[in-house]
């Protein structure tokens, strides 16, 4: 008989943040996890758990989550990715100690030998960050997460709560429809193989040097049966996947350049390899989804997951070591930055007054010529965003072709710009929605729900004020992003953008939408200094979805022209 070795270690990872979630998760079993301890049980066995088992709650009040142990003997925290012969569990209990015999009984594991992990040479990693975001303190994030049900839903579907979920949970209505859309894109029936879907997302995330998403989808790619060699470089991937590179770089950086010709090269008879229209639309949405999610990740300062490169270390903490705290501008602590002056409060009052005045002026008519002039003025405004960053890691660069191809202003001063896309000529509501639903059933409905939720999302508050109508501000943000992408609404007065979006906010929005890899803590903290972090995350969601829709509109228009 095979002997099973079980090593019990304590490994604290964001315990304060996840305790309330696990209290909610265990409520149905009548167990309380007010201050649960986080344990990892490393198990070595030929067979252990059903691969689809995500967790179970025992009569002992213990939540069991299958994880994995890397073949090297180091602890990995990647849920859902199992190696052939080594497994482990995450154990959560409010008991100060756990009897391994109880756990063995729970898991129905025979012939178990319990050994201390460290004495057996098992290296235990230490998390480097103190929370999901480098910009948002974990305790403030916890205070603003009101709905635990959506976290439970996420945990059950993904087998983990990643940093994206934790930050988006500040807006549970949005998170719920985001998870449904992402699940449909990656997991539900569709024209593309599941491992291809993750690889396409890897290719897309690499364009914005987003190591976080590259690592996350690399794990999903391997878990779906993908060949590890593909991750060593694009040249190892099938020719059909590599043929997406031109579309990928245009979607990421200059979608207004996408034409019928780019579609024809991929789908017309005689194209080698040939994409069906259903396959292509699936790939396009995957790429645009990943590009926009890169904007969210960089814009919220997401830290690496504990199992990501850069998220952990095996070195012992030194007396001078402290977990990374959310950054603040000007070298100040977060608390000092929030109270450095009364200027932020004054900015809120000025913005409130401007919103009221704009709502009162809506009845004033403006000529179409003046509306176009205001749009052109906003589109061509110079907003500096260039920041020098460290070179991306190798795992990202080897998956990028033409890394020098980056975003350029839609209408650089002194240069001939491409024709503006008038929303009245091609819009999501009148054209894009039906095309997506025809080629990829139900996806149009899921995307439309997400667009609607983020556009209408409001808590009727702004900074310290309650009962505020924020429609004009939300619309100005959405239309400004579409303006950066060369999309104009004939019935919108772009003078409102200049009135409502002060320069530091424009710098943040343009950086996040157009070259998110250049987003810094200073850029994040410079705007809306007296607003809640959840309000800044709300702005991030608007930027992400507006950018996604803009990129899709240009590609869908090209597909429509091809199909005529």
PDB file of C-alpha atoms in Angstrom, residues 12 15 18-19 22-23 32-39 92-95:
ATOM      1  CA  UNK A  12      -1.429  33.554   6.365  1.00  0.00           C
ATOM      2  CA  UNK A  15      -6.538  36.679   6.468  1.00  0.00           C
ATOM      3  CA  UNK A  18     -10.995  36.763   3.486  1.00  0.00           C
ATOM      4  CA  UNK A  19     -12.345  35.965   6.963  1.00  0.00           C
ATOM      5  CA  UNK A  22     -15.482  32.488   4.587  1.00  0.00           C
ATOM      6  CA  UNK A  23     -17.912  33.338   7.390  1.00  0.00           C
ATOM      7  CA  UNK A  32     -18.734  30.345  12.300  1.00  0.00           C
ATOM      8  CA  UNK A  33     -15.407  31.565  10.938  1.00  0.00           C
ATOM      9  CA  UNK A  34     -15.069  34.816  12.816  1.00  0.00           C
ATOM     10  CA  UNK A  35     -11.283  34.576  13.021  1.00  0.00           C
ATOM     11  CA  UNK A  36     -10.303  31.548  11.042  1.00  0.00           C
ATOM     12  CA  UNK A  37      -6.769  30.305  10.742  1.00  0.00           C
ATOM     13  CA  UNK A  38      -5.451  29.496   7.291  1.00  0.00           C
ATOM     14  CA  UNK A  39      -3.636  26.199   6.966  1.00  0.00           C
ATOM     15  CA  UNK A  92      -9.736  26.925   7.130  1.00  0.00           C
ATOM     16  CA  UNK A  93     -10.869  26.535  10.719  1.00  0.00           C
ATOM     17  CA  UNK A  94     -11.662  28.780  13.659  1.00  0.00           C
ATOM     18  CA  UNK A  95      -9.979  26.272  15.931  1.00  0.00           C
TER      19      UNK A  95
END
